[in-house]
Amino acid sequence: MTFTSIFFIVFLLGVYLIFRVSPQKYRWGVLLIASYVFYSTLNVPYLILAIIFITAATFVGGIQISKSITPQAKLAWLWFGITVNVGILVSLKYIPFILDNVSYFTDVEYAFGRQIVSIGVSFYTFQAISYLTDIYLEIQEPEKHLGRFSLYLSFFPKLLQGPIERASALLPQLRSDYHFDADDLKTGINLFLWGLFKKVVIADRLALAVDAVYQNVHDHSGISLVLATYCYALQIYFDFSGYTDMALGIARVFNIRLTQNFNNPYLSTSIADFWRRWHISFSTWILDYIFKPLQFEFRKWVRWGTPLALIITFLVSGVWHGASWCFIVWGGIHGLYLAGSAMLSKPLSRVYKRFRIDKSQTFKIINTVITFHMVCFAWIFFRSKTLADSVYIVSKIMTVFIDITVPKLIGDSEHILQLLGKQKFEIVIILLLTALTLLIESLRHPVEDNSRRIGLSWLAKMPCWMQGTAYGLILYFSLFYGVSTQSFIYFQF
Amino acid sequence: MLNTSENKRLIFIKQLFKILITVLAFAFTIETCARFDDVLRFDAPFWGTYTDKSLRTIDESGINRNVPNSSFEKWKNNSLGFRGEEVLLEKPTGLVRVVCMGTSETYGLYESANMEWPAQLQSLLPNSARYQVINASVVGMPLNKYRAYIEKYVVKIKPDIIILFINPYAYVMGSEKANKHSEDRYKRQHIEEKKKYFSFRAFEKLKLKFKAEVKQELPADLLKKYRVWQYSKIVNETEMRRLKNKLPMETVSQSHVDAFGYELNELIKYLKQQNIQVVLSSYPVLLQPGTLEAYNDIFIESRVGLVEYSFNGLIDISEKINLKIKDAAQKSGVGYVDIDSMVPKNLQYFADHVHYTDDGAHKVALAIKNYIVETNPAK
């Protein structure tokens, strides 16, 4: 059951009604049962066992860390919790990858583990690890209520794709009483609809072109590959941010505010800026729990410490995204980008100041364009089926300018556009909607004030007839111009 | 000055008014979108009703035919009332005209646009400029109406070959009932006319979308059980009304089959007189003794229009009529293609008991194309 299915809407309505009629003290129970029911609809029984086991181990670990008197005992309980979490994550997610690589070197085929799926595991294990670490660092009190703690890990809007919530942000909200707030309900519905629109109308439509090209990269020209990569950059943004909006909207209906994951990432002026705007809950997690400890560890190597920590952190980020060399290379590229900028930032800023371009708008736009293309380059590795495909695409794109002609450019562009829709008017509408959505997204409130980040907040300020019109348009396009067969990209992580 | 309760009432009325305006704007927007969508997608009229009923009519002589220049969604009739591209009355020299005659399975129902078997036959035929395939089928037309229809509408385009794809159920049902049954099928599948003067197109689209989503999301077993329950109820009610405690027939009467044979022979004679080469085809159906259990939901649905016959009765109709078609072909020396034996009996090829999927239509088109290429009946 995905957020875009009609059954999820029915499920959500049911949960909301039961939640509203339940006594205050049992409402956490309604949400917990709903979360487990939601997870069980994936029809993978061992995932339920995995989340129960992780919940139990992390809950016990947290209390024991807090109770232990000696630092050694605290550390031992922390490692116990981390080992259980990482152990389950590795067993569910990386066994096929490990066996593939063992097979490559030993020429022995392993059938075991091929069918294992790990939907959501990476998200809640990271949440569990941060919870344990925060207790160890004494910045978080352990949760004494097993039910609420279980809900913290399994709350269904964020269970499958995050955001990765910190205990300090989510647990207090789960403890506080629910009070009906019409604004929250309206905002929640707005966010959900906006996310649905971004997912089914824009992302899934773009996926038609991207999939057609990336499934058989050798059948396509360099121009097609470039255009498909741009389409993928937009697809992954609308797909993941669409999901996040829907998750935030659902949580909001229950008076719970989840962390916003995106802040116009393609308007970033540097890769470091990109990571402050893309998958924010994840990037802050790896910054706090991987990069900072590593940076502290490498502090003796003054010049190389930070770049090395960045490369390792982003290699881990690649591994977290998936058990494949493509993801590792993608992480490595971002690590190199950031390491490079960390090493060059001082001399470059001196140059910028010297020529007084550091505050120029044109310079910012150039930086935005360059950053976008650097991100797109990395997306090639992220999207490709194999490393060989990525290398082929890169080599093909590198030679695209050698024999480029206007007719060829028009022909290949038409080919990509035709993949987006059956009729011309459909393609025109999709392109217009994509441009309009990008514009609306870029006008959204900045991330600093999370409470103001409401998907269609601009809508609430309009007269009621305009609101009705906007809802009608969003719903019509979502239902009849949407492609609802694609699952969310970040499900696989 | 208003007191507090009056003030509250005013605020409440104001809120209610706002909600009403929002709902009206919402409804107006989705209806406008639905209508614009139809205009852009299908070249449909913006105003008025838009239904499949505009596709078919009965002419002044009581002959069923397609309305010239009409269209509904993927279905388009040309100026002569045939499905597909425009056809010139004057036949260019050297062109072989292949006219396909049949009912809804030939006109096309579940297939994607231009994937009905006559359209696929056109693209499959080698040297396609030499052949012109014309889909002259009419939904629900029984055999006894073919001659009058061909005489009035088909002969004038000078066909070289006529492929007769005769629906045995349409014959057994009789023309009036067959028409009604076909209409019902279309109604179940597509947007139906709700009111004479106004139809809320967006609502109908939403209803279809909802049904499709439910169909996609529900487990296949559950959906099948629901269909069996739904159609069993309709069949039982219809049986009560029409059969009045009599049991449905297990076999088709021999007189019916003989009458079919007679009508067919007369039609062949007439076509031969017109110097038209005739190719007969057996009629493929999903319903077989071996497939009854696997597709019981489809079979119960197929009984909705023919409650007078049991499952065995339906099987008997198709078997005996197919034998009669083969017999007529042998006796009159016209072409014969046993398509029934060439289309596998499963849901890759059949969308219901008698209609095809794109793959099924391809199988039919391929079989006829092979026959035409091998025997060259127009030589």
Coordinates of N, CA and C in Angstrom, one line a residue, chain A residues 5-7 423 425-426 464-465 468-469 471-473 475-476 479-481 484, chain B residues 18 21-22 25-26 29-30 33-34 37 40-41 205-206 209-210 213 217-218:
Chain A
S5 N -2.1 5.1 -3.5 CA -3.2 4.2 -3.8 C -4.5 4.6 -3.1
I6 N -5.6 4.3 -3.7 CA -6.9 4.6 -3.2 C -7.1 3.9 -1.9
F7 N -6.5 2.8 -1.7 CA -6.7 2.1 -0.4 C -6.0 2.8 0.7
Q423 N -0.1 12.2 -26.9 CA -0.6 13.2 -27.8 C 0.2 14.5 -27.5
F425 N -0.8 17.6 -27.2 CA -1.4 18.5 -26.2 C -1.0 18.0 -24.8
E426 N -0.9 16.7 -24.6 CA -0.6 16.1 -23.3 C 0.8 16.5 -22.9
C464 N -12.2 32.0 -1.6 CA -12.6 30.6 -1.6 C -12.9 30.1 -3.0
W465 N -13.4 30.9 -3.9 CA -13.6 30.4 -5.2 C -12.3 30.0 -5.9
G468 N -11.2 26.6 -4.4 CA -12.0 25.5 -5.0 C -11.4 25.2 -6.4
T469 N -11.1 26.2 -7.2 CA -10.6 26.0 -8.5 C -9.2 25.3 -8.5
Y471 N -8.0 23.4 -6.1 CA -8.2 22.0 -5.6 C -8.7 21.2 -6.8
G472 N -9.6 21.8 -7.6 CA -10.2 21.0 -8.7 C -9.1 20.7 -9.7
L473 N -8.3 21.7 -10.0 CA -7.2 21.5 -11.0 C -6.2 20.4 -10.5
L475 N -6.6 18.1 -8.3 CA -7.2 16.7 -8.3 C -7.4 16.2 -9.7
Y476 N -7.9 17.0 -10.6 CA -8.1 16.5 -11.9 C -6.8 16.0 -12.6
L479 N -5.4 12.9 -11.0 CA -6.2 11.6 -11.3 C -6.1 11.3 -12.8
F480 N -6.1 12.3 -13.7 CA -6.2 11.9 -15.1 C -4.9 12.2 -15.9
Y481 N -4.0 12.9 -15.3 CA -2.7 13.1 -16.0 C -1.6 12.4 -15.3
S484 N 0.2 6.3 -12.3 CA 0.2 5.8 -10.9 C 0.9 4.4 -10.7
Chain B
K18 N -19.0 30.2 2.3 CA -17.6 30.0 1.8 C -17.4 28.6 1.3
I21 N -19.3 28.0 -1.9 CA -18.6 28.6 -3.1 C -17.4 27.7 -3.5
T22 N -16.7 27.3 -2.5 CA -15.5 26.5 -2.7 C -15.9 25.2 -3.5
A25 N -17.0 26.0 -7.0 CA -15.8 26.3 -7.9 C -15.1 25.0 -8.2
F26 N -15.0 24.1 -7.2 CA -14.3 22.8 -7.4 C -15.0 22.0 -8.5
T29 N -14.7 23.5 -11.9 CA -13.3 23.3 -12.5 C -13.1 21.9 -13.0
I30 N -13.5 20.9 -12.2 CA -13.2 19.5 -12.7 C -14.1 19.2 -13.9
C33 N -12.5 20.9 -16.8 CA -11.3 20.2 -17.2 C -11.7 18.9 -18.0
A34 N -12.7 18.2 -17.5 CA -13.1 17.0 -18.1 C -13.6 17.2 -19.6
D37 N -10.6 18.2 -21.7 CA -9.8 17.0 -21.9 C -10.4 16.2 -23.1
L40 N -9.7 18.0 -26.4 CA -8.3 17.9 -26.8 C -7.9 16.4 -27.2
R41 N -8.4 15.5 -26.4 CA -8.1 14.1 -26.6 C -8.8 13.4 -27.7
K205 N -16.1 10.1 -15.3 CA -14.7 9.8 -15.4 C -14.1 9.4 -14.0
L206 N -14.5 10.1 -13.0 CA -14.1 9.7 -11.6 C -14.5 8.3 -11.2
K209 N -12.4 5.9 -13.1 CA -11.1 5.9 -12.5 C -11.1 5.1 -11.2
F210 N -12.1 5.4 -10.4 CA -12.2 4.7 -9.1 C -12.3 3.2 -9.3
E213 N -9.0 1.8 -10.3 CA -8.0 1.7 -9.2 C -8.3 0.6 -8.3
E217 N -5.9 -2.6 -7.4 CA -5.4 -2.7 -6.0 C -5.9 -4.0 -5.3
L218 N -7.2 -4.4 -5.6 CA -7.7 -5.5 -4.9 C -7.1 -6.8 -5.4

